[in-house]
């Protein structure tokens, strides 16, 4: 497989991201298994502690910026004057030219359906409702098949150790930025941070995730300005409702030759014959391809 399409892709060989752990298999035989390493990362905005996240901490700068953007604590026009990561004490500090104080905002946060500690704040929906996604964006069904194959054949932490989610920024049938983390919301935030820091436009992009299409996933995709969202897994009812409200194209259960579109279906171009698409091999079937992970 040609991996040159990726600007960023998983690095399963990174020794900081996995550990070997001894145990027994179903027959009682000794085995060594590769497991994903998670660690706490405390995020500060200027002098204020915001949150402590469990993460694999491979791109703390992108994660920090993306988190703050998706919680509306960082404005799109804010000038970031520094991002300082201290691996020894597991902290990352984002500094801005604008003075910030989110004490009151932090008091009204609510847990959402994302795994680990995904959060949404009371005023997030105000921003969500103001976003206008590109109505002229298109999604060819051949791109869905091509992206699914390319992404799921790419060496990843999931294939190496499991217990992880992946999110991929794509353009047409090309995967560009592939992020993984123990929480799907963290993987989304890393992509958002990358896009912001590198000035990547969103109007012509596709967002691919291995996780469920929940309300949180929809809200974050819309906030990033991406008009198309694809998942290997299923939907929640509120996720679909919000997707339709925002005119977000939502394609779920995309595995092998099958997929299901429940929102924004007017963007679909059916240019591929499903009968010509092969089934997935067992090794590359993520948990979400067998049930709604």
PDB file of N, CA, C and O in Angstrom, residues 185-229:
ATOM      1  N   UNK A 185     -13.149  11.158  21.134  1.00  0.00           N
ATOM      2  CA  UNK A 185     -13.181  12.622  21.177  1.00  0.00           C
ATOM      3  C   UNK A 185     -11.769  13.191  21.134  1.00  0.00           C
ATOM      4  O   UNK A 185     -11.535  14.245  20.553  1.00  0.00           O
ATOM      5  N   UNK A 186     -10.800  12.507  21.739  1.00  0.00           N
ATOM      6  CA  UNK A 186      -9.412  12.965  21.673  1.00  0.00           C
ATOM      7  C   UNK A 186      -8.891  12.914  20.245  1.00  0.00           C
ATOM      8  O   UNK A 186      -8.176  13.811  19.788  1.00  0.00           O
ATOM      9  N   UNK A 187      -9.207  11.829  19.536  1.00  0.00           N
ATOM     10  CA  UNK A 187      -8.754  11.695  18.155  1.00  0.00           C
ATOM     11  C   UNK A 187      -9.353  12.793  17.281  1.00  0.00           C
ATOM     12  O   UNK A 187      -8.672  13.360  16.417  1.00  0.00           O
ATOM     13  N   UNK A 188     -10.627  13.116  17.518  1.00  0.00           N
ATOM     14  CA  UNK A 188     -11.262  14.221  16.779  1.00  0.00           C
ATOM     15  C   UNK A 188     -10.543  15.531  17.069  1.00  0.00           C
ATOM     16  O   UNK A 188     -10.227  16.307  16.152  1.00  0.00           O
ATOM     17  N   UNK A 189     -10.286  15.786  18.344  1.00  0.00           N
ATOM     18  CA  UNK A 189      -9.655  17.051  18.724  1.00  0.00           C
ATOM     19  C   UNK A 189      -8.262  17.190  18.138  1.00  0.00           C
ATOM     20  O   UNK A 189      -7.830  18.296  17.780  1.00  0.00           O
ATOM     21  N   UNK A 190      -7.530  16.089  18.023  1.00  0.00           N
ATOM     22  CA  UNK A 190      -6.200  16.156  17.400  1.00  0.00           C
ATOM     23  C   UNK A 190      -6.304  16.613  15.950  1.00  0.00           C
ATOM     24  O   UNK A 190      -5.502  17.436  15.477  1.00  0.00           O
ATOM     25  N   UNK A 191      -7.289  16.076  15.234  1.00  0.00           N
ATOM     26  CA  UNK A 191      -7.480  16.494  13.841  1.00  0.00           C
ATOM     27  C   UNK A 191      -7.863  17.970  13.785  1.00  0.00           C
ATOM     28  O   UNK A 191      -7.347  18.732  12.960  1.00  0.00           O
ATOM     29  N   UNK A 192      -8.766  18.397  14.675  1.00  0.00           N
ATOM     30  CA  UNK A 192      -9.180  19.806  14.702  1.00  0.00           C
ATOM     31  C   UNK A 192      -7.992  20.719  14.993  1.00  0.00           C
ATOM     32  O   UNK A 192      -7.841  21.780  14.373  1.00  0.00           O
ATOM     33  N   UNK A 193      -7.145  20.310  15.937  1.00  0.00           N
ATOM     34  CA  UNK A 193      -5.966  21.110  16.259  1.00  0.00           C
ATOM     35  C   UNK A 193      -4.998  21.189  15.104  1.00  0.00           C
ATOM     36  O   UNK A 193      -4.440  22.264  14.818  1.00  0.00           O
ATOM     37  N   UNK A 194      -4.799  20.068  14.411  1.00  0.00           N
ATOM     38  CA  UNK A 194      -3.919  20.064  13.241  1.00  0.00           C
ATOM     39  C   UNK A 194      -4.442  21.025  12.173  1.00  0.00           C
ATOM     40  O   UNK A 194      -3.688  21.827  11.614  1.00  0.00           O
ATOM     41  N   UNK A 195      -5.744  20.940  11.891  1.00  0.00           N
ATOM     42  CA  UNK A 195      -6.321  21.800  10.864  1.00  0.00           C
ATOM     43  C   UNK A 195      -6.156  23.275  11.210  1.00  0.00           C
ATOM     44  O   UNK A 195      -5.824  24.085  10.347  1.00  0.00           O
ATOM     45  N   UNK A 196      -6.382  23.614  12.473  1.00  0.00           N
ATOM     46  CA  UNK A 196      -6.295  25.014  12.883  1.00  0.00           C
ATOM     47  C   UNK A 196      -4.862  25.535  12.800  1.00  0.00           C
ATOM     48  O   UNK A 196      -4.613  26.615  12.245  1.00  0.00           O
ATOM     49  N   UNK A 197      -3.918  24.765  13.321  1.00  0.00           N
ATOM     50  CA  UNK A 197      -2.530  25.229  13.366  1.00  0.00           C
ATOM     51  C   UNK A 197      -1.884  25.267  11.985  1.00  0.00           C
ATOM     52  O   UNK A 197      -0.930  26.017  11.776  1.00  0.00           O
ATOM     53  N   UNK A 198      -2.402  24.474  11.050  1.00  0.00           N
ATOM     54  CA  UNK A 198      -1.826  24.438   9.701  1.00  0.00           C
ATOM     55  C   UNK A 198      -2.709  25.130   8.664  1.00  0.00           C
ATOM     56  O   UNK A 198      -2.391  25.094   7.463  1.00  0.00           O
ATOM     57  N   UNK A 199      -3.794  25.743   9.102  1.00  0.00           N
ATOM     58  CA  UNK A 199      -4.650  26.486   8.186  1.00  0.00           C
ATOM     59  C   UNK A 199      -5.294  25.633   7.117  1.00  0.00           C
ATOM     60  O   UNK A 199      -5.436  26.069   5.960  1.00  0.00           O
ATOM     61  N   UNK A 200      -5.718  24.419   7.472  1.00  0.00           N
ATOM     62  CA  UNK A 200      -6.315  23.501   6.494  1.00  0.00           C
ATOM     63  C   UNK A 200      -7.791  23.847   6.308  1.00  0.00           C
ATOM     64  O   UNK A 200      -8.550  23.867   7.282  1.00  0.00           O
ATOM     65  N   UNK A 201      -8.236  24.129   5.077  1.00  0.00           N
ATOM     66  CA  UNK A 201      -9.653  24.438   4.856  1.00  0.00           C
ATOM     67  C   UNK A 201     -10.519  23.194   5.065  1.00  0.00           C
ATOM     68  O   UNK A 201     -10.076  22.064   4.834  1.00  0.00           O
ATOM     69  N   UNK A 202     -11.761  23.410   5.496  1.00  0.00           N
ATOM     70  CA  UNK A 202     -12.643  22.291   5.841  1.00  0.00           C
ATOM     71  C   UNK A 202     -13.757  22.048   4.832  1.00  0.00           C
ATOM     72  O   UNK A 202     -14.345  20.964   4.808  1.00  0.00           O
ATOM     73  N   UNK A 203     -14.057  23.014   3.966  1.00  0.00           N
ATOM     74  CA  UNK A 203     -15.269  22.958   3.156  1.00  0.00           C
ATOM     75  C   UNK A 203     -15.290  21.798   2.165  1.00  0.00           C
ATOM     76  O   UNK A 203     -16.369  21.371   1.724  1.00  0.00           O
ATOM     77  N   UNK A 204     -14.115  21.275   1.806  1.00  0.00           N
ATOM     78  CA  UNK A 204     -14.047  20.207   0.817  1.00  0.00           C
ATOM     79  C   UNK A 204     -13.513  18.901   1.410  1.00  0.00           C
ATOM     80  O   UNK A 204     -13.075  18.025   0.678  1.00  0.00           O
ATOM     81  N   UNK A 205     -13.582  18.762   2.727  1.00  0.00           N
ATOM     82  CA  UNK A 205     -13.004  17.598   3.388  1.00  0.00           C
ATOM     83  C   UNK A 205     -14.073  16.587   3.808  1.00  0.00           C
ATOM     84  O   UNK A 205     -15.268  16.882   3.876  1.00  0.00           O
ATOM     85  N   UNK A 206     -13.602  15.390   4.096  1.00  0.00           N
ATOM     86  CA  UNK A 206     -14.415  14.290   4.614  1.00  0.00           C
ATOM     87  C   UNK A 206     -13.796  13.859   5.931  1.00  0.00           C
ATOM     88  O   UNK A 206     -12.569  13.779   6.045  1.00  0.00           O
ATOM     89  N   UNK A 207     -14.639  13.581   6.924  1.00  0.00           N
ATOM     90  CA  UNK A 207     -14.143  13.113   8.220  1.00  0.00           C
ATOM     91  C   UNK A 207     -14.555  11.652   8.384  1.00  0.00           C
ATOM     92  O   UNK A 207     -15.735  11.314   8.322  1.00  0.00           O
ATOM     93  N   UNK A 208     -13.556  10.785   8.609  1.00  0.00           N
ATOM     94  CA  UNK A 208     -13.797   9.351   8.762  1.00  0.00           C
ATOM     95  C   UNK A 208     -13.454   8.949  10.190  1.00  0.00           C
ATOM     96  O   UNK A 208     -12.406   9.326  10.716  1.00  0.00           O
ATOM     97  N   UNK A 209     -14.352   8.193  10.829  1.00  0.00           N
ATOM     98  CA  UNK A 209     -14.099   7.759  12.196  1.00  0.00           C
ATOM     99  C   UNK A 209     -14.437   6.280  12.352  1.00  0.00           C
ATOM    100  O   UNK A 209     -15.296   5.751  11.634  1.00  0.00           O
ATOM    101  N   UNK A 210     -13.768   5.632  13.287  1.00  0.00           N
ATOM    102  CA  UNK A 210     -14.076   4.235  13.582  1.00  0.00           C
ATOM    103  C   UNK A 210     -15.157   4.125  14.653  1.00  0.00           C
ATOM    104  O   UNK A 210     -15.641   3.028  14.927  1.00  0.00           O
ATOM    105  N   UNK A 211     -15.525   5.241  15.277  1.00  0.00           N
ATOM    106  CA  UNK A 211     -16.466   5.210  16.390  1.00  0.00           C
ATOM    107  C   UNK A 211     -17.893   5.503  15.969  1.00  0.00           C
ATOM    108  O   UNK A 211     -18.195   5.798  14.806  1.00  0.00           O
ATOM    109  N   UNK A 212     -18.793   5.438  16.934  1.00  0.00           N
ATOM    110  CA  UNK A 212     -20.211   5.688  16.700  1.00  0.00           C
ATOM    111  C   UNK A 212     -20.451   7.125  16.269  1.00  0.00           C
ATOM    112  O   UNK A 212     -19.721   8.034  16.648  1.00  0.00           O
ATOM    113  N   UNK A 213     -21.544   7.314  15.521  1.00  0.00           N
ATOM    114  CA  UNK A 213     -21.950   8.656  15.114  1.00  0.00           C
ATOM    115  C   UNK A 213     -22.916   9.208  16.167  1.00  0.00           C
ATOM    116  O   UNK A 213     -24.127   9.210  16.003  1.00  0.00           O
ATOM    117  N   UNK A 214     -22.315   9.676  17.262  1.00  0.00           N
ATOM    118  CA  UNK A 214     -23.077  10.216  18.378  1.00  0.00           C
ATOM    119  C   UNK A 214     -23.274  11.720  18.208  1.00  0.00           C
ATOM    120  O   UNK A 214     -22.721  12.346  17.298  1.00  0.00           O
ATOM    121  N   UNK A 215     -24.030  12.306  19.133  1.00  0.00           N
ATOM    122  CA  UNK A 215     -24.229  13.754  19.106  1.00  0.00           C
ATOM    123  C   UNK A 215     -22.901  14.490  19.204  1.00  0.00           C
ATOM    124  O   UNK A 215     -22.675  15.485  18.503  1.00  0.00           O
ATOM    125  N   UNK A 216     -22.014  14.016  20.068  1.00  0.00           N
ATOM    126  CA  UNK A 216     -20.717  14.678  20.227  1.00  0.00           C
ATOM    127  C   UNK A 216     -19.911  14.636  18.934  1.00  0.00           C
ATOM    128  O   UNK A 216     -19.301  15.637  18.534  1.00  0.00           O
ATOM    129  N   UNK A 217     -19.904  13.487  18.266  1.00  0.00           N
ATOM    130  CA  UNK A 217     -19.152  13.375  17.020  1.00  0.00           C
ATOM    131  C   UNK A 217     -19.714  14.320  15.962  1.00  0.00           C
ATOM    132  O   UNK A 217     -18.961  14.979  15.227  1.00  0.00           O
ATOM    133  N   UNK A 218     -21.031  14.396  15.881  1.00  0.00           N
ATOM    134  CA  UNK A 218     -21.669  15.290  14.909  1.00  0.00           C
ATOM    135  C   UNK A 218     -21.354  16.743  15.235  1.00  0.00           C
ATOM    136  O   UNK A 218     -20.984  17.529  14.353  1.00  0.00           O
ATOM    137  N   UNK A 219     -21.490  17.126  16.493  1.00  0.00           N
ATOM    138  CA  UNK A 219     -21.248  18.522  16.891  1.00  0.00           C
ATOM    139  C   UNK A 219     -19.822  18.943  16.555  1.00  0.00           C
ATOM    140  O   UNK A 219     -19.587  20.020  15.999  1.00  0.00           O
ATOM    141  N   UNK A 220     -18.863  18.089  16.877  1.00  0.00           N
ATOM    142  CA  UNK A 220     -17.468  18.455  16.623  1.00  0.00           C
ATOM    143  C   UNK A 220     -17.169  18.531  15.132  1.00  0.00           C
ATOM    144  O   UNK A 220     -16.440  19.417  14.675  1.00  0.00           O
ATOM    145  N   UNK A 221     -17.727  17.621  14.336  1.00  0.00           N
ATOM    146  CA  UNK A 221     -17.511  17.657  12.888  1.00  0.00           C
ATOM    147  C   UNK A 221     -18.080  18.935  12.299  1.00  0.00           C
ATOM    148  O   UNK A 221     -17.441  19.597  11.465  1.00  0.00           O
ATOM    149  N   UNK A 222     -19.283  19.298  12.729  1.00  0.00           N
ATOM    150  CA  UNK A 222     -19.917  20.524  12.234  1.00  0.00           C
ATOM    151  C   UNK A 222     -19.119  21.746  12.674  1.00  0.00           C
ATOM    152  O   UNK A 222     -18.890  22.674  11.892  1.00  0.00           O
ATOM    153  N   UNK A 223     -18.675  21.776  13.922  1.00  0.00           N
ATOM    154  CA  UNK A 223     -17.878  22.910  14.397  1.00  0.00           C
ATOM    155  C   UNK A 223     -16.596  23.079  13.590  1.00  0.00           C
ATOM    156  O   UNK A 223     -16.123  24.199  13.386  1.00  0.00           O
ATOM    157  N   UNK A 224     -16.023  21.968  13.131  1.00  0.00           N
ATOM    158  CA  UNK A 224     -14.822  22.054  12.304  1.00  0.00           C
ATOM    159  C   UNK A 224     -15.144  22.529  10.901  1.00  0.00           C
ATOM    160  O   UNK A 224     -14.249  22.866  10.130  1.00  0.00           O
ATOM    161  N   UNK A 225     -16.431  22.533  10.519  1.00  0.00           N
ATOM    162  CA  UNK A 225     -16.842  22.992   9.197  1.00  0.00           C
ATOM    163  C   UNK A 225     -16.752  21.928   8.124  1.00  0.00           C
ATOM    164  O   UNK A 225     -16.818  22.239   6.926  1.00  0.00           O
ATOM    165  N   UNK A 226     -16.621  20.666   8.527  1.00  0.00           N
ATOM    166  CA  UNK A 226     -16.504  19.557   7.571  1.00  0.00           C
ATOM    167  C   UNK A 226     -17.904  19.080   7.200  1.00  0.00           C
ATOM    168  O   UNK A 226     -18.700  18.754   8.076  1.00  0.00           O
ATOM    169  N   UNK A 227     -18.237  18.988   5.904  1.00  0.00           N
ATOM    170  CA  UNK A 227     -19.618  18.693   5.505  1.00  0.00           C
ATOM    171  C   UNK A 227     -19.983  17.212   5.430  1.00  0.00           C
ATOM    172  O   UNK A 227     -21.162  16.882   5.280  1.00  0.00           O
ATOM    173  N   UNK A 228     -18.992  16.307   5.524  1.00  0.00           N
ATOM    174  CA  UNK A 228     -19.261  14.876   5.334  1.00  0.00           C
ATOM    175  C   UNK A 228     -18.605  14.077   6.441  1.00  0.00           C
ATOM    176  O   UNK A 228     -17.413  14.255   6.731  1.00  0.00           O
ATOM    177  N   UNK A 229     -19.370  13.160   7.042  1.00  0.00           N
ATOM    178  CA  UNK A 229     -18.909  12.327   8.149  1.00  0.00           C
ATOM    179  C   UNK A 229     -19.198  10.862   7.835  1.00  0.00           C
ATOM    180  O   UNK A 229     -20.341  10.502   7.535  1.00  0.00           O
TER     181      UNK A 229
END
